[in-house]
Amino acid sequence: GQQLNQSPQSMFIQEGEDVSMNCTSSSIFNTWLWYKQDPGEGPVLLIALYKAGELTSNGRLTAQFGITRKDSFLNISASIPSDVGIYFCASRGAQKLVFGQGTRLTINP
Amino acid sequence: DTAVSQTPKYLVTQMGNDKSIKCEQNLGHDTMYWYKQDSKKFLKIMFSYNNKELIINETVPNRFSPKSPDKAHLNLHINSLELGDSAVYFCASSQDLTGVSYGYTFGSGTRLTVV
């Protein structure tokens, strides 16, 4: 089946640092979505990308849809404590969203 | 004002019992889903319904039976619970079957612990 591979699996950073994570696949996708999951909550949509090469920002978050349509990147600038959580990439498989394994972000104050 | 609400939030039960989880969405969405999140946080789809019709049944044991009385509700009944059923179960909804216009909206999850 279609698989999304996220890296890194976990990140430990200092407050104020920038963060980069990515998601790759062997399949071509027409949409990339990035979600964040806070502890004890469900995933919440951060950014949606619909076109190859598209670069979209949401506050301190920026995501890009790779030109090959097989990857996507999420950057967080100047991290703050509330950025802690698990970040998931997702894309559309056959009538469903397929999710990456997640990147767990931990921030040291 | 909760968009997708699941009950209960926590469920602890013994092996062999039967239990249900309820989900309701007030977004007017056509499609609803059940996802299972394991201990490694991997999210895997179990079922999807579109306007009360089953669309996806992703090789889930038939001890799991979803029921959609109307398009705003999707419940999950689990028979003969096993230890391996322990996980967090998320209900989600989307505007339509594609789910990409605005993504999915997730509930806050039901943490099921089978002892």
JSON list of N, CA, C and O in Angstrom, two decimals, chain B residues 20-24 32 34 47-49 51-54 62-79 91:
[
{"chain": "B", "resi": 20, "resn": "SER", "atom": "N", "xyz": [-18.98, -0.07, 23.42]},
{"chain": "B", "resi": 20, "resn": "SER", "atom": "CA", "xyz": [-19.27, 0.82, 22.29]},
{"chain": "B", "resi": 20, "resn": "SER", "atom": "C", "xyz": [-18.65, 2.19, 22.52]},
{"chain": "B", "resi": 20, "resn": "SER", "atom": "O", "xyz": [-18.55, 2.66, 23.65]},
{"chain": "B", "resi": 21, "resn": "ILE", "atom": "N", "xyz": [-18.25, 2.81, 21.41]},
{"chain": "B", "resi": 21, "resn": "ILE", "atom": "CA", "xyz": [-17.78, 4.20, 21.42]},
{"chain": "B", "resi": 21, "resn": "ILE", "atom": "C", "xyz": [-18.69, 4.97, 20.47]},
{"chain": "B", "resi": 21, "resn": "ILE", "atom": "O", "xyz": [-19.00, 4.49, 19.37]},
{"chain": "B", "resi": 22, "resn": "LYS", "atom": "N", "xyz": [-19.10, 6.17, 20.91]},
{"chain": "B", "resi": 22, "resn": "LYS", "atom": "CA", "xyz": [-20.02, 6.95, 20.10]},
{"chain": "B", "resi": 22, "resn": "LYS", "atom": "C", "xyz": [-19.31, 8.17, 19.52]},
{"chain": "B", "resi": 22, "resn": "LYS", "atom": "O", "xyz": [-18.39, 8.72, 20.13]},
{"chain": "B", "resi": 23, "resn": "CYS", "atom": "N", "xyz": [-19.75, 8.59, 18.34]},
{"chain": "B", "resi": 23, "resn": "CYS", "atom": "CA", "xyz": [-19.17, 9.76, 17.70]},
{"chain": "B", "resi": 23, "resn": "CYS", "atom": "C", "xyz": [-20.28, 10.55, 17.01]},
{"chain": "B", "resi": 23, "resn": "CYS", "atom": "O", "xyz": [-21.15, 9.97, 16.33]},
{"chain": "B", "resi": 24, "resn": "GLU", "atom": "N", "xyz": [-20.20, 11.86, 17.16]},
{"chain": "B", "resi": 24, "resn": "GLU", "atom": "CA", "xyz": [-21.17, 12.76, 16.53]},
{"chain": "B", "resi": 24, "resn": "GLU", "atom": "C", "xyz": [-20.43, 13.96, 15.96]},
{"chain": "B", "resi": 24, "resn": "GLU", "atom": "O", "xyz": [-19.51, 14.47, 16.60]},
{"chain": "B", "resi": 32, "resn": "MET", "atom": "N", "xyz": [-17.61, 10.13, 7.46]},
{"chain": "B", "resi": 32, "resn": "MET", "atom": "CA", "xyz": [-17.06, 9.94, 8.80]},
{"chain": "B", "resi": 32, "resn": "MET", "atom": "C", "xyz": [-16.16, 8.72, 8.81]},
{"chain": "B", "resi": 32, "resn": "MET", "atom": "O", "xyz": [-16.32, 7.81, 7.98]},
{"chain": "B", "resi": 34, "resn": "TRP", "atom": "N", "xyz": [-13.35, 6.04, 11.31]},
{"chain": "B", "resi": 34, "resn": "TRP", "atom": "CA", "xyz": [-12.71, 5.59, 12.54]},
{"chain": "B", "resi": 34, "resn": "TRP", "atom": "C", "xyz": [-11.26, 5.27, 12.21]},
{"chain": "B", "resi": 34, "resn": "TRP", "atom": "O", "xyz": [-10.97, 4.52, 11.25]},
{"chain": "B", "resi": 47, "resn": "PHE", "atom": "N", "xyz": [-12.49, 2.26, 9.30]},
{"chain": "B", "resi": 47, "resn": "PHE", "atom": "CA", "xyz": [-13.74, 2.32, 8.54]},
{"chain": "B", "resi": 47, "resn": "PHE", "atom": "C", "xyz": [-13.98, 3.74, 8.04]},
{"chain": "B", "resi": 47, "resn": "PHE", "atom": "O", "xyz": [-13.52, 4.71, 8.65]},
{"chain": "B", "resi": 48, "resn": "SER", "atom": "N", "xyz": [-14.74, 3.84, 6.94]},
{"chain": "B", "resi": 48, "resn": "SER", "atom": "CA", "xyz": [-15.30, 5.13, 6.57]},
{"chain": "B", "resi": 48, "resn": "SER", "atom": "C", "xyz": [-16.73, 4.92, 6.09]},
{"chain": "B", "resi": 48, "resn": "SER", "atom": "O", "xyz": [-17.06, 3.87, 5.52]},
{"chain": "B", "resi": 49, "resn": "TYR", "atom": "N", "xyz": [-17.55, 5.93, 6.35]},
{"chain": "B", "resi": 49, "resn": "TYR", "atom": "CA", "xyz": [-18.95, 5.93, 5.92]},
{"chain": "B", "resi": 49, "resn": "TYR", "atom": "C", "xyz": [-19.23, 7.23, 5.19]},
{"chain": "B", "resi": 49, "resn": "TYR", "atom": "O", "xyz": [-18.77, 8.30, 5.62]},
{"chain": "B", "resi": 51, "resn": "ASN", "atom": "N", "xyz": [-22.55, 9.33, 3.93]},
{"chain": "B", "resi": 51, "resn": "ASN", "atom": "CA", "xyz": [-24.02, 9.36, 3.97]},
{"chain": "B", "resi": 51, "resn": "ASN", "atom": "C", "xyz": [-24.61, 8.02, 4.41]},
{"chain": "B", "resi": 51, "resn": "ASN", "atom": "O", "xyz": [-25.50, 7.47, 3.75]},
{"chain": "B", "resi": 52, "resn": "LYS", "atom": "N", "xyz": [-24.11, 7.51, 5.49]},
{"chain": "B", "resi": 52, "resn": "LYS", "atom": "CA", "xyz": [-24.57, 6.27, 6.14]},
{"chain": "B", "resi": 52, "resn": "LYS", "atom": "C", "xyz": [-24.16, 5.00, 5.40]},
{"chain": "B", "resi": 52, "resn": "LYS", "atom": "O", "xyz": [-24.49, 3.90, 5.84]},
{"chain": "B", "resi": 53, "resn": "GLU", "atom": "N", "xyz": [-23.45, 5.13, 4.29]},
{"chain": "B", "resi": 53, "resn": "GLU", "atom": "CA", "xyz": [-23.06, 3.94, 3.54]},
{"chain": "B", "resi": 53, "resn": "GLU", "atom": "C", "xyz": [-21.60, 3.58, 3.79]},
{"chain": "B", "resi": 53, "resn": "GLU", "atom": "O", "xyz": [-20.73, 4.46, 3.71]},
{"chain": "B", "resi": 54, "resn": "LEU", "atom": "N", "xyz": [-21.33, 2.31, 4.09]},
{"chain": "B", "resi": 54, "resn": "LEU", "atom": "CA", "xyz": [-19.97, 1.86, 4.34]},
{"chain": "B", "resi": 54, "resn": "LEU", "atom": "C", "xyz": [-19.14, 1.96, 3.07]},
{"chain": "B", "resi": 54, "resn": "LEU", "atom": "O", "xyz": [-19.52, 1.42, 2.03]},
{"chain": "B", "resi": 62, "resn": "ASN", "atom": "N", "xyz": [-13.87, -8.87, 12.44]},
{"chain": "B", "resi": 62, "resn": "ASN", "atom": "CA", "xyz": [-15.31, -8.63, 12.45]},
{"chain": "B", "resi": 62, "resn": "ASN", "atom": "C", "xyz": [-15.89, -8.52, 13.85]},
{"chain": "B", "resi": 62, "resn": "ASN", "atom": "O", "xyz": [-17.10, -8.40, 14.03]},
{"chain": "B", "resi": 63, "resn": "ARG", "atom": "N", "xyz": [-15.03, -8.52, 14.87]},
{"chain": "B", "resi": 63, "resn": "ARG", "atom": "CA", "xyz": [-15.47, -8.16, 16.22]},
{"chain": "B", "resi": 63, "resn": "ARG", "atom": "C", "xyz": [-15.79, -6.67, 16.30]},
{"chain": "B", "resi": 63, "resn": "ARG", "atom": "O", "xyz": [-16.46, -6.21, 17.22]},
{"chain": "B", "resi": 64, "resn": "PHE", "atom": "N", "xyz": [-15.26, -5.91, 15.32]},
{"chain": "B", "resi": 64, "resn": "PHE", "atom": "CA", "xyz": [-15.50, -4.47, 15.27]},
{"chain": "B", "resi": 64, "resn": "PHE", "atom": "C", "xyz": [-16.65, -4.23, 14.30]},
{"chain": "B", "resi": 64, "resn": "PHE", "atom": "O", "xyz": [-16.56, -4.59, 13.12]},
{"chain": "B", "resi": 65, "resn": "SER", "atom": "N", "xyz": [-17.71, -3.59, 14.78]},
{"chain": "B", "resi": 65, "resn": "SER", "atom": "CA", "xyz": [-18.84, -3.32, 13.89]},
{"chain": "B", "resi": 65, "resn": "SER", "atom": "C", "xyz": [-19.24, -1.86, 14.01]},
{"chain": "B", "resi": 65, "resn": "SER", "atom": "O", "xyz": [-19.70, -1.41, 15.06]},
{"chain": "B", "resi": 66, "resn": "PRO", "atom": "N", "xyz": [-19.05, -1.10, 12.93]},
{"chain": "B", "resi": 66, "resn": "PRO", "atom": "CA", "xyz": [-19.49, 0.29, 12.93]},
{"chain": "B", "resi": 66, "resn": "PRO", "atom": "C", "xyz": [-20.97, 0.37, 12.60]},
{"chain": "B", "resi": 66, "resn": "PRO", "atom": "O", "xyz": [-21.51, -0.52, 11.93]},
{"chain": "B", "resi": 67, "resn": "LYS", "atom": "N", "xyz": [-21.58, 1.46, 13.09]},
{"chain": "B", "resi": 67, "resn": "LYS", "atom": "CA", "xyz": [-23.00, 1.69, 12.75]},
{"chain": "B", "resi": 67, "resn": "LYS", "atom": "C", "xyz": [-23.20, 3.18, 12.57]},
{"chain": "B", "resi": 67, "resn": "LYS", "atom": "O", "xyz": [-22.78, 3.97, 13.41]},
{"chain": "B", "resi": 68, "resn": "SER", "atom": "N", "xyz": [-23.85, 3.54, 11.47]},
{"chain": "B", "resi": 68, "resn": "SER", "atom": "CA", "xyz": [-24.11, 4.95, 11.19]},
{"chain": "B", "resi": 68, "resn": "SER", "atom": "C", "xyz": [-25.61, 5.16, 11.05]},
{"chain": "B", "resi": 68, "resn": "SER", "atom": "O", "xyz": [-26.17, 4.96, 9.96]},
{"chain": "B", "resi": 69, "resn": "PRO", "atom": "N", "xyz": [-26.31, 5.55, 12.13]},
{"chain": "B", "resi": 69, "resn": "PRO", "atom": "CA", "xyz": [-27.75, 5.74, 12.06]},
{"chain": "B", "resi": 69, "resn": "PRO", "atom": "C", "xyz": [-28.16, 6.92, 11.18]},
{"chain": "B", "resi": 69, "resn": "PRO", "atom": "O", "xyz": [-29.25, 6.91, 10.60]},
{"chain": "B", "resi": 70, "resn": "ASP", "atom": "N", "xyz": [-27.28, 7.91, 11.09]},
{"chain": "B", "resi": 70, "resn": "ASP", "atom": "CA", "xyz": [-27.48, 9.04, 10.18]},
{"chain": "B", "resi": 70, "resn": "ASP", "atom": "C", "xyz": [-26.12, 9.64, 9.88]},
{"chain": "B", "resi": 70, "resn": "ASP", "atom": "O", "xyz": [-25.13, 9.24, 10.50]},
{"chain": "B", "resi": 71, "resn": "LYS", "atom": "N", "xyz": [-26.05, 10.59, 8.97]},
{"chain": "B", "resi": 71, "resn": "LYS", "atom": "CA", "xyz": [-24.71, 11.01, 8.52]},
{"chain": "B", "resi": 71, "resn": "LYS", "atom": "C", "xyz": [-23.96, 11.81, 9.56]},
{"chain": "B", "resi": 71, "resn": "LYS", "atom": "O", "xyz": [-22.78, 12.07, 9.40]},
{"chain": "B", "resi": 72, "resn": "ALA", "atom": "N", "xyz": [-24.62, 12.18, 10.66]},
{"chain": "B", "resi": 72, "resn": "ALA", "atom": "CA", "xyz": [-23.94, 12.93, 11.72]},
{"chain": "B", "resi": 72, "resn": "ALA", "atom": "C", "xyz": [-23.38, 12.02, 12.81]},
{"chain": "B", "resi": 72, "resn": "ALA", "atom": "O", "xyz": [-22.71, 12.50, 13.72]},
{"chain": "B", "resi": 73, "resn": "HIS", "atom": "N", "xyz": [-23.67, 10.74, 12.75]},
{"chain": "B", "resi": 73, "resn": "HIS", "atom": "CA", "xyz": [-23.26, 9.82, 13.80]},
{"chain": "B", "resi": 73, "resn": "HIS", "atom": "C", "xyz": [-22.58, 8.59, 13.22]},
{"chain": "B", "resi": 73, "resn": "HIS", "atom": "O", "xyz": [-23.04, 8.03, 12.22]},
{"chain": "B", "resi": 74, "resn": "LEU", "atom": "N", "xyz": [-21.49, 8.18, 13.87]},
{"chain": "B", "resi": 74, "resn": "LEU", "atom": "CA", "xyz": [-20.83, 6.93, 13.51]},
{"chain": "B", "resi": 74, "resn": "LEU", "atom": "C", "xyz": [-20.33, 6.30, 14.80]},
{"chain": "B", "resi": 74, "resn": "LEU", "atom": "O", "xyz": [-19.44, 6.83, 15.45]},
{"chain": "B", "resi": 75, "resn": "ASN", "atom": "N", "xyz": [-20.94, 5.19, 15.18]},
{"chain": "B", "resi": 75, "resn": "ASN", "atom": "CA", "xyz": [-20.59, 4.52, 16.41]},
{"chain": "B", "resi": 75, "resn": "ASN", "atom": "C", "xyz": [-19.75, 3.29, 16.10]},
{"chain": "B", "resi": 75, "resn": "ASN", "atom": "O", "xyz": [-19.79, 2.75, 14.99]},
{"chain": "B", "resi": 76, "resn": "LEU", "atom": "N", "xyz": [-19.00, 2.86, 17.10]},
{"chain": "B", "resi": 76, "resn": "LEU", "atom": "CA", "xyz": [-18.14, 1.68, 16.93]},
{"chain": "B", "resi": 76, "resn": "LEU", "atom": "C", "xyz": [-18.41, 0.71, 18.07]},
{"chain": "B", "resi": 76, "resn": "LEU", "atom": "O", "xyz": [-18.25, 1.06, 19.24]},
{"chain": "B", "resi": 77, "resn": "HIS", "atom": "N", "xyz": [-18.85, -0.49, 17.73]},
{"chain": "B", "resi": 77, "resn": "HIS", "atom": "CA", "xyz": [-19.10, -1.51, 18.73]},
{"chain": "B", "resi": 77, "resn": "HIS", "atom": "C", "xyz": [-18.03, -2.58, 18.61]},
{"chain": "B", "resi": 77, "resn": "HIS", "atom": "O", "xyz": [-17.69, -3.00, 17.50]},
{"chain": "B", "resi": 78, "resn": "ILE", "atom": "N", "xyz": [-17.49, -2.98, 19.74]},
{"chain": "B", "resi": 78, "resn": "ILE", "atom": "CA", "xyz": [-16.43, -3.99, 19.74]},
{"chain": "B", "resi": 78, "resn": "ILE", "atom": "C", "xyz": [-16.86, -5.15, 20.63]},
{"chain": "B", "resi": 78, "resn": "ILE", "atom": "O", "xyz": [-17.17, -4.96, 21.81]},
{"chain": "B", "resi": 79, "resn": "ASN", "atom": "N", "xyz": [-16.91, -6.35, 20.04]},
{"chain": "B", "resi": 79, "resn": "ASN", "atom": "CA", "xyz": [-17.26, -7.56, 20.79]},
{"chain": "B", "resi": 79, "resn": "ASN", "atom": "C", "xyz": [-16.01, -8.29, 21.26]},
{"chain": "B", "resi": 79, "resn": "ASN", "atom": "O", "xyz": [-14.94, -8.18, 20.65]},
{"chain": "B", "resi": 91, "resn": "CYS", "atom": "N", "xyz": [-12.37, 9.26, 15.97]},
{"chain": "B", "resi": 91, "resn": "CYS", "atom": "CA", "xyz": [-13.41, 9.50, 14.99]},
{"chain": "B", "resi": 91, "resn": "CYS", "atom": "C", "xyz": [-13.02, 10.76, 14.21]},
{"chain": "B", "resi": 91, "resn": "CYS", "atom": "O", "xyz": [-12.40, 11.68, 14.78]}
]
